[in-house]
Amino acid sequence: MAMQTTANAAPTRSGQRPLTRRALLTAGAAGLAGLAAGAAGCGSPVERGLLGTGSQPNSLVYWNLFSGGDGENMTKMVNNYSAAHPDVSVQATVLSWGTPYYTKLALATAGSSPPDVAVTHLSRLSTLAGNDLLQGFSADQLAKAGMPAGNFTPAAMQKSTVDGTIYAIPLDTHPFVMFYNVDVCREAGLLGADGKLKPIKGPEQLQAAFAAAKKVTGQYGAVVAVTNDPSTNWRWFATLYYQLGGQVMSADGPDVKLTLDNAKAEQALGFMRQLTASGLMPGTVDGAGVTSLFSTGKAGFLLDGEWQIPTYANTDLKFDVVPVPHVFGPKPVAFADSHALVLPRNSAMDDAKRALALGFVKFLLEDSLVWAAGGHIPAWLPVQRSKAFTSLTPQSNYVQAALTAEYDPPGWFSGAGSQFENVVGAAVASCQNGSASPAQAVQAIRSGLQPYLDAPAPGT
Amino acid sequence: MATATIIDDGSASGSPRSATIGETSTKSGADERRAGWWFSAPFLVLYLAFLVGPAIYGVVMSFSNATTLRPGLGSAAGWANYREVFASSEFWNSMGHTLWFTVLTTPPLVILAFVFAILADRLRHGRGLARFIFFAPYVLPVTSVTLIFTFLYAGEIGLIPTIFTVLGLEPPNLLGETSWAFISVAVLTVWWTIGFNFVVFLAGLQEVPRDVYEAAAVDGAKPGRTLWSVVLPLLRPTIVLVVMLQILASLQVFNQMYLMTGGGPGTSTRPVMEFIYDSGFSDARAGFAAAATMVYFFAVLVISVIWYLLRRPARKGAGG
């Protein structure tokens, strides 16, 4: 077959070969140019990415990392914006959660073609801001755009501020919370006259509640993801450790110091291990197993992020959500993170475009009752304090958690989905499943973080 | 047929053809060569732009403090990244994990594939069906395969732990304990990719002329003897190829590890590819990750060269 083609081609070669080739090349070039022109005209995200053309004056490019229930709610909010602003076209792009998202956001910004508005976790903010990837605002500037700093949950606003400059506009607080199965807890006598969980305080009461639930379910009192889920391990540990007043790291710009308190960490880990060792909680369950155990009533309590509410909302399960009980320490503390909106640094952005982008952000804040359906507590106080939200259950039960929220520690390798969470979470998991003692787990945290403490921070 | 071509590197078929062209006319030979370059140009452009170029850039990057958080290469780092890689216990641990995974997967993937191919080759009827059954998992995307096996392995709710519980045994922590996690992922990998080696072996077996079997039978050789003295030597190039491809594939493990265990518990199953990914992307240390890549590349290169030298006698034997 191949030979035959060559033979046929040979005679033509001596004749008009150069002309034909040139004509062909010209035609090809013209075709490509036409394609490019056409692409620039339509401006789909792919074509814009390939050809590097910026966004149009009356359009906004918006990146986020939401899928599932959150993704649906965010799409609804963007659609609401588009309906209210028919003259503005919003190109919303969803990228996959965690490292892939942050890599793309950083590279796009470093490569001078960032989105106009993007979502970030506040726990990731210091790295982005420290590397000059975000536009900073003064409180006055934001107030002029209709978003005074006093209108946000204080803990979230504080986390949005780096060295006096506001780099992010918080959208929500999403704490680590405690779910409970209403039927199981009623049978276990844990509900008050109002049908709500009676307050639980201190380690003994929590253990007693789990034990009572275990008697009803016949399997487990409570459940938390241990296997293959370092972030959840970290969140559960951080809740208890922060309640004890512990701190993991402190940072001064790129310089990170380990400030782990061995005694407090061992106390928190010891309590967690006690819960799994006594059989009140399983020690080797993964995320899917957690969903299965809690949704089928084989565990009375679930420790997880409130973003799991949509997972159980569509089942027959009757459940409610409260902040993680105040187990240790003088004051209640909840572990949380926040989603926030940022404007990546962009020399091509003029004031008109900036105003448009901030207007979009403000619209999302005002529309964040939609967002609250995903379990999150709106950071925008006018919504958080509105009648519509305070009557929304179970979300309004754990507003307290947003006010007492503490985040991932500062540091360039810390934040949502970071290596910090992986290292610490893995050590916590090894303690929960019994393969390491609390003291060994603390040692594993120290030795696991050491290479990061020794390494130069990126961009220095 | 396909295997034979790869093994011979075209040396047998390529040289006589070019000799004929050289005899007929030197001018058309030059034309031919020039045309050859033109025909290769689209490939060469892409090859240079997307393989050679980035590879060179990666070498340069490995001597810098480049980060994915800032444009450009950043400040020069000299040999600091390499010193850190060589001193990093995490890096060498991850190299060890990759090597251990290769040791766990290569023998079963070669031996089992060979055994299954021998058995399938003996089938009178339904050989196509057997081929399909063995090859089918290979077609599945890695996400589906890991999802299936996660359902099998998961603690508390998975099928395998449930079977253990029903039998009254303490179920092993298949994904949450290091030694089991390696075995769990290795089993998945064998089930998933054995089809490829199987098909290559089957093709090799079908290349063995039937009259060789007949001659062996006439000489009174038992099946075992035929296999050992006739089939195996004839299949040697195929075996060499499958072992080489399998070692290289296992050394590149990333997807199934990343999806099943995330390198966990902790970093105790993290393959070197994930170490590089974590350093370069999660930690944004592109320069350091590039240096780790170069060390890893060098290690794979050394293994490939050693294997190439080892198989040279085999090639001479096959060719002679």
PDB file of N, CA, C and O in Angstrom, chain B residues 4-5 40 63-64 70 72-74 82 163 189 191 198 217 234 244 246 250 252 258 277-278 315:
ATOM      1  N   ALA B   4       7.986  -8.622  16.352  1.00  0.00           N
ATOM      2  CA  ALA B   4       9.209  -8.871  15.595  1.00  0.00           C
ATOM      3  C   ALA B   4       9.782  -7.547  15.083  1.00  0.00           C
ATOM      4  O   ALA B   4      10.980  -7.298  15.151  1.00  0.00           O
ATOM      5  N   THR B   5       8.929  -6.678  14.602  1.00  0.00           N
ATOM      6  CA  THR B   5       9.398  -5.413  14.047  1.00  0.00           C
ATOM      7  C   THR B   5      10.111  -4.591  15.102  1.00  0.00           C
ATOM      8  O   THR B   5      11.186  -4.045  14.864  1.00  0.00           O
ATOM      9  N   SER B  40       8.823  14.132   7.742  1.00  0.00           N
ATOM     10  CA  SER B  40       8.997  14.003   9.193  1.00  0.00           C
ATOM     11  C   SER B  40       8.775  15.331   9.902  1.00  0.00           C
ATOM     12  O   SER B  40       8.640  15.361  11.119  1.00  0.00           O
ATOM     13  N   PHE B  63      18.335  23.694  38.076  1.00  0.00           N
ATOM     14  CA  PHE B  63      19.422  24.467  38.695  1.00  0.00           C
ATOM     15  C   PHE B  63      18.936  25.831  39.168  1.00  0.00           C
ATOM     16  O   PHE B  63      19.712  26.745  39.375  1.00  0.00           O
ATOM     17  N   SER B  64      17.598  25.979  39.287  1.00  0.00           N
ATOM     18  CA  SER B  64      17.070  27.283  39.690  1.00  0.00           C
ATOM     19  C   SER B  64      16.087  27.108  40.842  1.00  0.00           C
ATOM     20  O   SER B  64      15.687  25.990  41.152  1.00  0.00           O
ATOM     21  N   ARG B  70       5.450  32.124  40.597  1.00  0.00           N
ATOM     22  CA  ARG B  70       5.985  33.331  39.971  1.00  0.00           C
ATOM     23  C   ARG B  70       6.443  33.009  38.563  1.00  0.00           C
ATOM     24  O   ARG B  70       6.853  31.883  38.292  1.00  0.00           O
ATOM     25  N   GLY B  72       8.876  32.924  35.229  1.00  0.00           N
ATOM     26  CA  GLY B  72      10.321  32.802  35.027  1.00  0.00           C
ATOM     27  C   GLY B  72      10.950  31.750  35.920  1.00  0.00           C
ATOM     28  O   GLY B  72      10.265  30.982  36.589  1.00  0.00           O
ATOM     29  N   LEU B  73      12.263  31.734  35.886  1.00  0.00           N
ATOM     30  CA  LEU B  73      13.003  30.688  36.584  1.00  0.00           C
ATOM     31  C   LEU B  73      13.363  31.072  38.007  1.00  0.00           C
ATOM     32  O   LEU B  73      13.751  30.223  38.789  1.00  0.00           O
ATOM     33  N   GLY B  74      13.294  32.329  38.341  1.00  0.00           N
ATOM     34  CA  GLY B  74      13.700  32.737  39.688  1.00  0.00           C
ATOM     35  C   GLY B  74      15.215  32.747  39.807  1.00  0.00           C
ATOM     36  O   GLY B  74      15.939  32.686  38.805  1.00  0.00           O
ATOM     37  N   TYR B  82      19.914  19.581  43.775  1.00  0.00           N
ATOM     38  CA  TYR B  82      20.398  18.206  43.682  1.00  0.00           C
ATOM     39  C   TYR B  82      20.903  17.721  45.030  1.00  0.00           C
ATOM     40  O   TYR B  82      20.647  16.588  45.431  1.00  0.00           O
ATOM     41  N   ILE B 163     -16.187 -10.359  53.648  1.00  0.00           N
ATOM     42  CA  ILE B 163     -15.993 -11.808  53.553  1.00  0.00           C
ATOM     43  C   ILE B 163     -15.202 -12.300  54.766  1.00  0.00           C
ATOM     44  O   ILE B 163     -15.546 -13.314  55.389  1.00  0.00           O
ATOM     45  N   THR B 189      -3.322  -3.714  39.861  1.00  0.00           N
ATOM     46  CA  THR B 189      -2.532  -3.467  38.656  1.00  0.00           C
ATOM     47  C   THR B 189      -2.414  -4.733  37.815  1.00  0.00           C
ATOM     48  O   THR B 189      -2.494  -4.685  36.588  1.00  0.00           O
ATOM     49  N   TRP B 191      -4.550  -7.266  37.713  1.00  0.00           N
ATOM     50  CA  TRP B 191      -5.849  -7.523  37.071  1.00  0.00           C
ATOM     51  C   TRP B 191      -6.069  -6.565  35.902  1.00  0.00           C
ATOM     52  O   TRP B 191      -6.570  -6.946  34.845  1.00  0.00           O
ATOM     53  N   PHE B 198      -0.518 -10.323  27.982  1.00  0.00           N
ATOM     54  CA  PHE B 198      -1.173 -11.542  27.507  1.00  0.00           C
ATOM     55  C   PHE B 198      -1.304 -11.535  25.984  1.00  0.00           C
ATOM     56  O   PHE B 198      -0.963 -12.499  25.307  1.00  0.00           O
ATOM     57  N   ALA B 217       6.787 -33.274  18.226  1.00  0.00           N
ATOM     58  CA  ALA B 217       5.926 -34.407  18.566  1.00  0.00           C
ATOM     59  C   ALA B 217       6.448 -35.672  17.894  1.00  0.00           C
ATOM     60  O   ALA B 217       6.497 -36.749  18.512  1.00  0.00           O
ATOM     61  N   LEU B 234      12.132 -19.842  21.099  1.00  0.00           N
ATOM     62  CA  LEU B 234      11.574 -19.096  19.967  1.00  0.00           C
ATOM     63  C   LEU B 234      10.879 -17.820  20.458  1.00  0.00           C
ATOM     64  O   LEU B 234      10.766 -16.849  19.718  1.00  0.00           O
ATOM     65  N   MET B 244      10.892  -5.894  29.617  1.00  0.00           N
ATOM     66  CA  MET B 244      11.380  -4.510  29.555  1.00  0.00           C
ATOM     67  C   MET B 244      10.225  -3.515  29.657  1.00  0.00           C
ATOM     68  O   MET B 244      10.258  -2.581  30.458  1.00  0.00           O
ATOM     69  N   GLN B 246       7.335  -3.997  30.845  1.00  0.00           N
ATOM     70  CA  GLN B 246       6.671  -4.095  32.132  1.00  0.00           C
ATOM     71  C   GLN B 246       7.452  -3.367  33.219  1.00  0.00           C
ATOM     72  O   GLN B 246       6.881  -2.651  34.035  1.00  0.00           O
ATOM     73  N   SER B 250       5.955  -0.301  35.285  1.00  0.00           N
ATOM     74  CA  SER B 250       5.819  -0.339  36.739  1.00  0.00           C
ATOM     75  C   SER B 250       6.617   0.779  37.399  1.00  0.00           C
ATOM     76  O   SER B 250       6.209   1.320  38.418  1.00  0.00           O
ATOM     77  N   GLN B 252       6.877   3.597  36.363  1.00  0.00           N
ATOM     78  CA  GLN B 252       6.171   4.865  36.170  1.00  0.00           C
ATOM     79  C   GLN B 252       4.864   4.923  36.947  1.00  0.00           C
ATOM     80  O   GLN B 252       4.017   5.764  36.670  1.00  0.00           O
ATOM     81  N   TYR B 258      -1.996   7.027  43.357  1.00  0.00           N
ATOM     82  CA  TYR B 258      -2.513   8.342  43.736  1.00  0.00           C
ATOM     83  C   TYR B 258      -4.006   8.253  44.056  1.00  0.00           C
ATOM     84  O   TYR B 258      -4.490   8.841  45.022  1.00  0.00           O
ATOM     85  N   TYR B 277       5.309  15.170  41.849  1.00  0.00           N
ATOM     86  CA  TYR B 277       4.069  15.945  41.689  1.00  0.00           C
ATOM     87  C   TYR B 277       3.811  16.802  42.926  1.00  0.00           C
ATOM     88  O   TYR B 277       3.516  18.001  42.825  1.00  0.00           O
ATOM     89  N   ASP B 278       3.948  16.184  44.106  1.00  0.00           N
ATOM     90  CA  ASP B 278       3.700  16.928  45.345  1.00  0.00           C
ATOM     91  C   ASP B 278       4.674  18.094  45.494  1.00  0.00           C
ATOM     92  O   ASP B 278       4.278  19.205  45.851  1.00  0.00           O
ATOM     93  N   ARG B 315      19.664 -10.835  21.182  1.00  0.00           N
ATOM     94  CA  ARG B 315      19.382 -10.356  19.826  1.00  0.00           C
ATOM     95  C   ARG B 315      20.272 -11.072  18.814  1.00  0.00           C
ATOM     96  O   ARG B 315      19.826 -11.463  17.755  1.00  0.00           O
TER      97      ARG B 315
END
